[in-house]
Every structure is written in C-alpha cells, then in structure tokens.
Amino acid sequence: MPWQTISKQIEAATGEPFKVVSTHPLSGGDINTAFLLKGDRKSYFIKLNKAELSLMFEAELAGLQELAKTQTIRVPMPITCGQASEQAYLVLEYIFFGSKNKTSERLLGQQLALMHRQQQPYFGWHRQNTIGSTLQSNIKSDEWLTFWREQRLTFQLQLLAKKGYTGKLQLDGERLCSELPLLFTQYQPQASLLHGDLWAGNAAVDQQGRPIIFDPACYYGDREADLAMTELFGGFSQDFYAAYQNVWPLEAGYAVRKTFYNLYHILNHLNLFGGGYLRQAESMMSLILSEIH
Ligand code: ADP
C-alpha cells in the first residue's frame, strides 16, 4: 500500500507534519477501496483505485472544492490526489458520522436550496467528471436542452448501443430527444451548482448533527435534476423536502420532469450493471412520452 507516498503528499498539501499511526480498510464504497488513515494528529479518508482512474479522483477533488466554496453544506475537505505504487489515490478529511434526525434533514433541505442558488451564466462545468465510473461530459452550453440531449441522454444511449442495447430503447430515446422541448414549454431552468449524484448513500450527518454530502459529480444545471435523484432511490424525509421548498419552492411540472431527469441515472445504471434496468428505462421512457402527448 502506498502509505509512505500518501503521507508525504498530505504533508505537502497541508504544510503540517503527518505520521501514520494505523490504517483501517472501510466498507461501503461502490467503486473504490477506502481506508481510514489514522495519524498522530489528524485522520484522513483515502480512496484507492487503478492508476488509469486518477482523472476520476481529480474530478472528485475539484467537485468537492466547488461545493466547499459555496459554504452551504459541509463536505469533506479535499486534501490531495495523485498516483503511487501503480494506484490512484484521493485524500479527504475524515469525518466521523453521527445519526440523521429531523433537524439535520431540515438543515440539509435548506442548505441544498442555498447551494442551488449558486449559479453561472452557462450550463456545464470547466471539466468532465464521472457518474459512477462512467464518463460525464460537461462542455459548457447556453442551452440547457441541447446540453441535456447531447451530453446526458444521447451520450448514454450511444454507450448502450455499443453494448448491444438497440431496438425499442433507442427508438424511444430518439423520440424523447426530439420531443423534449415539450416538457419545458412553461419552465426555464437556471444553471445551479449541482451535486450531480445525490442519492442517500452520498449524504450523511457529522457528530454535531450537521449534514454532509460527498462523492459529487458536479456541474451547473437545473436544480430539479438533483431533487429528482433524491427521490429515485429514496432515503430523504418529508422534512428535507419541506425545508427545501420553504427556501426555494419547486415549479409546476416538476413531477413529470423528475422522471425525465432520473432516466439519465437509470440509463447509466443499465450501462454499468445491465439486466433489470432495461425494463425500468423503457417504462420511464414510455411514461415520459405519454405525459408529453
Ligand atoms: P465510492 O466512490 O467508492 O462510492 P464514497 O465516496 O461513496 O465511495 O465513500 C464510501 C463510504 O465511505 C461512504 O458511504 C461513507 O460511508 C464513507 N465516507 C465517504 N467519505 C468519507 C469521509 N470523508 N470521512 C469518513 N467516511 C467517509
């Protein structure tokens, strides 16, 4: 394990001496192996993966920096990333978790709405990142629908075509791409800073009861995409949604666009995990197309 190099890099990044006291493998990650690196003064959260995935860690570090700058929701402070012993590594502040409660859920809702208030005059981001382990393109665009059509739906559909998912999925996908302006006749999305992969596994609470988010796939886009994802796999309470709406209410038509936005994640899951996600993607497409007409 590349602990020696990582320790040196921690010292370089923080400007403080760091000595490893112990290392502990952690469970829970989908994609990487994770460790608690205990030092004499501070502890760090380390993710390791194959060296060729170091761009993924660079993007995660940049995403955490972008979220941290907003001073809205707590994120693990990103320390450094790089390659050592043929592995890519990412070093973050280690946060000891506490338990969610009504107050922390409310705070998360309020703080997410404030985070979404951080906006740009363009959709996208200054760099690509990953969603799961799939590349996520974020080329800046003035046009949200073009951005979503090309860099989200078509991108995933093309990956799927290469994997042999042709036929109905592709035909419905093309139809959806050409008809998607019909979902946006009364609604003009703004370019908010998004977490981008906001499912319950990427949110927690620290020991002081403050909400934390991590493992982002940031870009500037319609805030509804973040909200939609919180509903895709569940785990966020009514307190969370009520608090969000209190700060910045959602607009009419969200319920339909929610399925549209979540389709992206289901297409990505189909790309990553295959199987049952095909039926889910097809039925989501049918639902959205039926809502349009
Ligand atoms: P992966 O990219 O492999 O999915 P995550 O970033 O989701 O990994 O982290 C895996 C798990 O490690 C999380 O579910 C969480 O429980 C824990 N975790 C993540 N970041 C930290 C951190 N900075 N400090 C302590 N625990 C963390």
Coordinates of C-alpha atoms and ligand atoms in Angstrom, one line a residue:
M1 CA 0.0 0.0 0.0
P2 CA 1.3 3.5 -0.9
W3 CA 1.1 4.9 2.6
Q4 CA 4.5 6.5 2.6
T5 CA 3.9 8.5 -0.6
I6 CA 0.5 9.5 0.5
S7 CA 1.8 10.7 3.9
K8 CA 4.4 12.8 2.1
Q9 CA 1.7 14.3 -0.1
I10 CA -0.5 15.0 2.9
E11 CA 2.4 16.9 4.5
A12 CA 3.0 18.8 1.3
A13 CA -0.7 19.7 0.9
T14 CA -1.4 20.7 4.5
G15 CA 2.0 22.1 5.4
E16 CA 1.8 20.0 8.6
P17 CA 3.9 17.0 9.7
F18 CA 2.0 13.7 9.4
K19 CA 2.9 10.3 10.7
V20 CA 0.7 7.2 10.0
V21 CA -0.4 5.5 13.3
S22 CA -2.7 2.9 11.8
T23 CA -4.7 2.1 8.6
H24 CA -8.2 0.6 8.6
P25 CA -10.0 -0.7 5.5
L26 CA -13.5 0.6 5.2
S27 CA -16.6 -0.9 3.6
G28 CA -19.4 0.8 1.8
G29 CA -18.0 2.3 -1.4
D30 CA -19.4 1.1 -4.8
I31 CA -16.4 1.7 -6.9
N32 CA -13.2 2.3 -4.9
T33 CA -11.5 0.8 -1.9
A34 CA -11.5 3.1 1.0
F35 CA -9.3 3.4 4.1
L36 CA -9.2 5.4 7.3
L37 CA -5.6 6.6 7.7
K38 CA -5.1 7.5 11.3
G39 CA -2.3 9.9 12.0
D40 CA -0.7 11.2 15.2
R41 CA -2.8 14.4 15.0
K42 CA -5.4 14.0 12.2
S43 CA -7.2 11.3 10.3
Y44 CA -7.8 11.1 6.6
F45 CA -10.2 9.2 4.4
I46 CA -8.4 7.6 1.5
K47 CA -9.8 6.2 -1.7
L48 CA -7.7 3.9 -3.9
N49 CA -8.3 2.6 -7.4
K50 CA -6.4 1.7 -10.6
A51 CA -3.8 4.2 -11.7
E52 CA -5.7 4.8 -15.0
L53 CA -8.7 6.2 -13.0
S54 CA -6.7 9.1 -11.5
L55 CA -8.8 11.6 -13.6
M56 CA -11.8 10.4 -11.7
F57 CA -10.2 11.4 -8.4
E58 CA -9.0 14.7 -9.8
A59 CA -12.6 15.5 -10.8
E60 CA -13.9 14.4 -7.4
L61 CA -11.4 16.7 -5.7
A62 CA -12.4 19.6 -7.9
G63 CA -16.1 18.9 -7.3
L64 CA -15.6 18.9 -3.5
Q65 CA -13.7 22.2 -3.8
E66 CA -16.5 23.7 -5.9
L67 CA -19.1 22.6 -3.3
A68 CA -16.9 23.8 -0.3
K69 CA -16.6 27.3 -1.8
T70 CA -20.3 27.8 -1.5
Q71 CA -20.1 27.4 2.3
T72 CA -23.6 25.9 2.3
I73 CA -23.5 22.1 3.0
R74 CA -20.5 20.6 4.7
V75 CA -18.3 18.5 2.5
P76 CA -15.1 16.5 3.5
M77 CA -12.3 18.9 2.8
P78 CA -10.3 17.7 -0.2
I79 CA -6.6 17.4 0.6
T80 CA -4.8 15.9 -2.4
C81 CA -4.8 13.2 -5.1
G82 CA -2.3 11.5 -7.3
Q83 CA -0.7 8.2 -8.2
A84 CA 1.6 6.0 -6.2
S85 CA 2.6 2.3 -6.4
E86 CA 0.5 2.0 -9.6
Q87 CA -2.6 3.1 -7.9
A88 CA -4.6 6.3 -8.0
Y89 CA -5.4 7.8 -4.6
L90 CA -7.6 10.6 -3.2
V91 CA -7.2 12.0 0.3
L92 CA -10.0 13.8 2.1
E93 CA -10.6 15.0 5.6
Y94 CA -12.0 12.0 7.6
I95 CA -15.4 12.9 9.1
F96 CA -16.9 10.8 11.9
F97 CA -20.6 10.3 11.2
G98 CA -23.5 10.8 13.6
S99 CA -27.2 9.9 13.1
K100 CA -29.7 11.7 10.9
N101 CA -32.7 13.4 12.7
K102 CA -35.5 15.8 11.8
T103 CA -33.2 18.8 12.4
S104 CA -30.4 17.5 10.2
E105 CA -32.8 16.6 7.5
R106 CA -34.3 20.1 7.6
L107 CA -30.9 21.7 7.5
L108 CA -29.9 19.6 4.5
G109 CA -33.0 20.8 2.6
Q110 CA -32.3 24.4 3.5
Q111 CA -28.6 24.2 2.7
L112 CA -29.2 22.4 -0.6
A113 CA -31.6 25.1 -1.8
L114 CA -28.9 27.7 -0.8
M115 CA -26.3 25.7 -2.7
H116 CA -28.5 25.7 -5.8
R117 CA -28.7 29.5 -5.5
Q118 CA -25.0 29.4 -6.6
Q119 CA -25.4 29.9 -10.3
Q120 CA -23.5 30.5 -13.5
P121 CA -24.5 32.0 -16.9
Y122 CA -23.8 28.7 -18.6
F123 CA -24.8 25.0 -18.2
G124 CA -21.9 22.5 -17.7
W125 CA -18.6 22.8 -15.8
H126 CA -15.0 23.6 -16.5
R127 CA -14.1 19.9 -16.7
Q128 CA -15.5 16.4 -17.3
N129 CA -16.1 14.1 -14.4
T130 CA -17.7 10.7 -13.8
I131 CA -21.1 9.4 -12.8
G132 CA -20.5 6.1 -11.1
S133 CA -17.5 5.1 -13.2
T134 CA -19.0 6.4 -16.5
L135 CA -17.5 9.5 -18.1
Q136 CA -19.7 12.5 -17.7
S137 CA -19.2 15.3 -20.2
N138 CA -19.8 18.9 -19.1
I139 CA -18.9 21.0 -22.1
K140 CA -20.4 24.5 -21.4
S141 CA -23.5 25.4 -23.2
D142 CA -26.0 28.3 -23.1
E143 CA -28.8 25.9 -24.0
W144 CA -30.0 23.5 -21.3
L145 CA -32.0 21.3 -23.5
T146 CA -29.1 20.9 -26.0
F147 CA -26.8 20.2 -23.1
W148 CA -29.1 17.5 -21.6
R149 CA -30.0 16.0 -25.0
E150 CA -26.4 15.6 -26.2
Q151 CA -24.2 15.3 -23.1
R152 CA -26.6 13.3 -20.9
L153 CA -29.2 11.3 -22.9
T154 CA -27.5 10.7 -26.3
F155 CA -24.2 10.1 -24.6
Q156 CA -25.7 7.2 -22.5
L157 CA -27.8 5.9 -25.4
Q158 CA -24.7 5.7 -27.6
L159 CA -22.8 3.8 -24.9
L160 CA -25.8 1.4 -24.7
A161 CA -26.0 0.9 -28.4
K162 CA -22.3 -0.2 -28.4
K163 CA -23.2 -2.7 -25.7
G164 CA -26.0 -4.1 -27.9
Y165 CA -29.0 -2.3 -26.4
T166 CA -30.6 -1.5 -29.8
G167 CA -34.3 -1.6 -30.8
K168 CA -37.1 0.0 -28.7
L169 CA -34.9 1.7 -26.2
Q170 CA -33.0 3.5 -28.9
L171 CA -36.2 4.4 -30.9
D172 CA -38.0 5.7 -27.9
G173 CA -34.8 7.5 -26.8
E174 CA -34.5 9.3 -30.2
R175 CA -38.2 10.3 -30.0
L176 CA -37.7 11.6 -26.5
C177 CA -34.7 13.6 -27.6
S178 CA -36.6 15.3 -30.4
E179 CA -39.7 16.0 -28.3
L180 CA -38.1 17.1 -25.1
P181 CA -38.8 20.8 -25.6
L182 CA -42.4 19.9 -25.0
L183 CA -41.5 19.2 -21.3
F184 CA -40.2 22.7 -21.0
T185 CA -42.8 25.0 -22.5
Q186 CA -43.7 26.7 -19.2
Y187 CA -40.4 26.4 -17.4
Q188 CA -37.0 27.9 -17.8
P189 CA -34.2 26.1 -15.9
Q190 CA -31.4 28.0 -14.4
A191 CA -27.8 26.9 -14.1
S192 CA -27.4 26.0 -10.4
L193 CA -24.4 24.2 -8.9
L194 CA -25.5 20.6 -8.6
H195 CA -24.1 17.7 -6.6
G196 CA -24.9 15.6 -9.5
D197 CA -25.2 12.2 -7.8
L198 CA -27.3 13.0 -4.8
W199 CA -28.6 9.6 -3.6
A200 CA -28.9 8.8 0.1
G201 CA -25.6 6.9 0.1
N202 CA -23.8 10.2 -0.7
A203 CA -25.3 12.2 2.2
A204 CA -24.7 11.8 5.9
V205 CA -24.5 13.8 9.2
D206 CA -21.5 14.6 11.3
Q207 CA -21.3 14.1 15.0
Q208 CA -22.5 17.7 15.6
G209 CA -25.7 16.9 13.6
R210 CA -24.6 18.9 10.6
P211 CA -25.5 17.4 7.2
I212 CA -22.6 16.4 4.9
I213 CA -22.6 15.5 1.2
F214 CA -19.7 13.7 -0.7
D215 CA -18.8 11.8 -3.8
P216 CA -20.2 14.5 -6.2
A217 CA -20.5 14.6 -10.0
C218 CA -20.8 18.4 -10.1
Y219 CA -21.9 20.7 -12.9
Y220 CA -24.2 23.7 -13.3
G221 CA -27.6 22.6 -14.4
D222 CA -31.3 22.5 -13.5
R223 CA -31.7 22.1 -9.7
E224 CA -34.6 19.7 -10.4
A225 CA -32.1 17.1 -11.5
D226 CA -30.6 17.0 -8.0
L227 CA -34.0 16.9 -6.4
A228 CA -35.2 14.2 -8.7
M229 CA -32.3 12.0 -7.9
T230 CA -33.0 12.2 -4.1
E231 CA -36.4 10.6 -5.0
L232 CA -35.0 7.9 -7.3
F233 CA -33.8 5.5 -4.5
G234 CA -35.4 7.2 -1.5
G235 CA -33.9 7.9 1.9
F236 CA -34.7 11.6 2.2
S237 CA -37.5 12.6 4.5
Q238 CA -40.5 14.9 4.1
D239 CA -38.7 17.3 6.5
F240 CA -35.9 17.6 3.9
Y241 CA -38.3 18.4 1.0
A242 CA -40.4 20.8 3.1
A243 CA -37.3 22.7 4.2
Y244 CA -36.0 22.9 0.6
Q245 CA -39.4 24.2 -0.7
N246 CA -39.5 26.7 2.1
V247 CA -36.3 28.3 0.9
W248 CA -36.9 27.9 -2.9
P249 CA -40.2 26.3 -4.0
L250 CA -40.1 24.0 -7.0
E251 CA -42.2 25.0 -10.0
A252 CA -45.2 23.4 -11.6
G253 CA -44.4 20.4 -13.8
Y254 CA -41.5 19.1 -11.6
A255 CA -43.3 15.8 -11.2
V256 CA -43.1 15.0 -14.9
R257 CA -39.6 16.3 -15.4
K258 CA -38.4 14.3 -12.4
T259 CA -38.9 11.1 -14.3
F260 CA -37.2 12.6 -17.3
Y261 CA -34.1 13.6 -15.2
N262 CA -33.9 10.3 -13.5
L263 CA -33.9 8.4 -16.8
Y264 CA -30.3 9.6 -17.1
H265 CA -29.3 7.7 -14.0
I266 CA -31.2 4.6 -14.9
L267 CA -29.6 4.6 -18.4
N268 CA -26.3 4.9 -16.6
H269 CA -27.2 2.0 -14.3
L270 CA -28.1 0.0 -17.3
N271 CA -24.7 0.8 -18.8
L272 CA -22.9 -0.1 -15.5
F273 CA -24.9 -3.0 -14.2
G274 CA -27.1 -4.2 -17.1
G275 CA -30.1 -6.5 -16.5
G276 CA -33.3 -5.3 -14.8
Y277 CA -32.5 -1.6 -15.5
L278 CA -33.6 -2.2 -19.2
R279 CA -37.2 -2.6 -18.3
Q280 CA -37.1 0.3 -15.9
A281 CA -35.5 2.6 -18.6
E282 CA -38.1 1.5 -21.1
S283 CA -41.1 2.1 -18.8
M284 CA -39.7 5.5 -17.8
M285 CA -39.4 6.5 -21.4
S286 CA -43.0 5.3 -22.1
L287 CA -44.2 7.3 -19.1
I288 CA -42.5 10.5 -20.2
L289 CA -43.6 10.1 -23.8
S290 CA -47.2 9.6 -22.7
E291 CA -47.0 12.7 -20.5
I292 CA -45.8 14.8 -23.4
H293 CA -48.8 13.8 -25.6
Ligands
ADP1 P1 -17.3 5.4 -3.7 O1 -16.8 6.5 -4.6 O2 -16.4 4.2 -3.7 O3 -18.7 5.1 -3.9 P2 -17.9 7.0 -1.4 O4 -17.3 8.4 -1.6 O5 -19.3 6.9 -1.6 O6 -17.1 5.9 -2.2 O7 -17.5 6.5 0.1 C1 -17.8 5.3 0.6 C2 -18.3 5.3 2.0 O8 -17.3 5.9 2.9 C3 -19.5 6.3 2.2 O9 -20.7 5.7 2.0 C4 -19.3 6.8 3.6 O10 -19.9 6.0 4.5 C5 -17.8 6.8 3.8 N1 -17.2 8.1 3.6 C6 -17.1 8.8 2.5 N2 -16.4 9.9 2.7 C7 -16.0 9.9 3.9 C8 -15.2 10.8 4.7 N3 -14.6 11.9 4.2 N4 -15.0 10.5 6.0 C9 -15.5 9.4 6.6 N5 -16.2 8.5 5.9 C10 -16.5 8.8 4.6

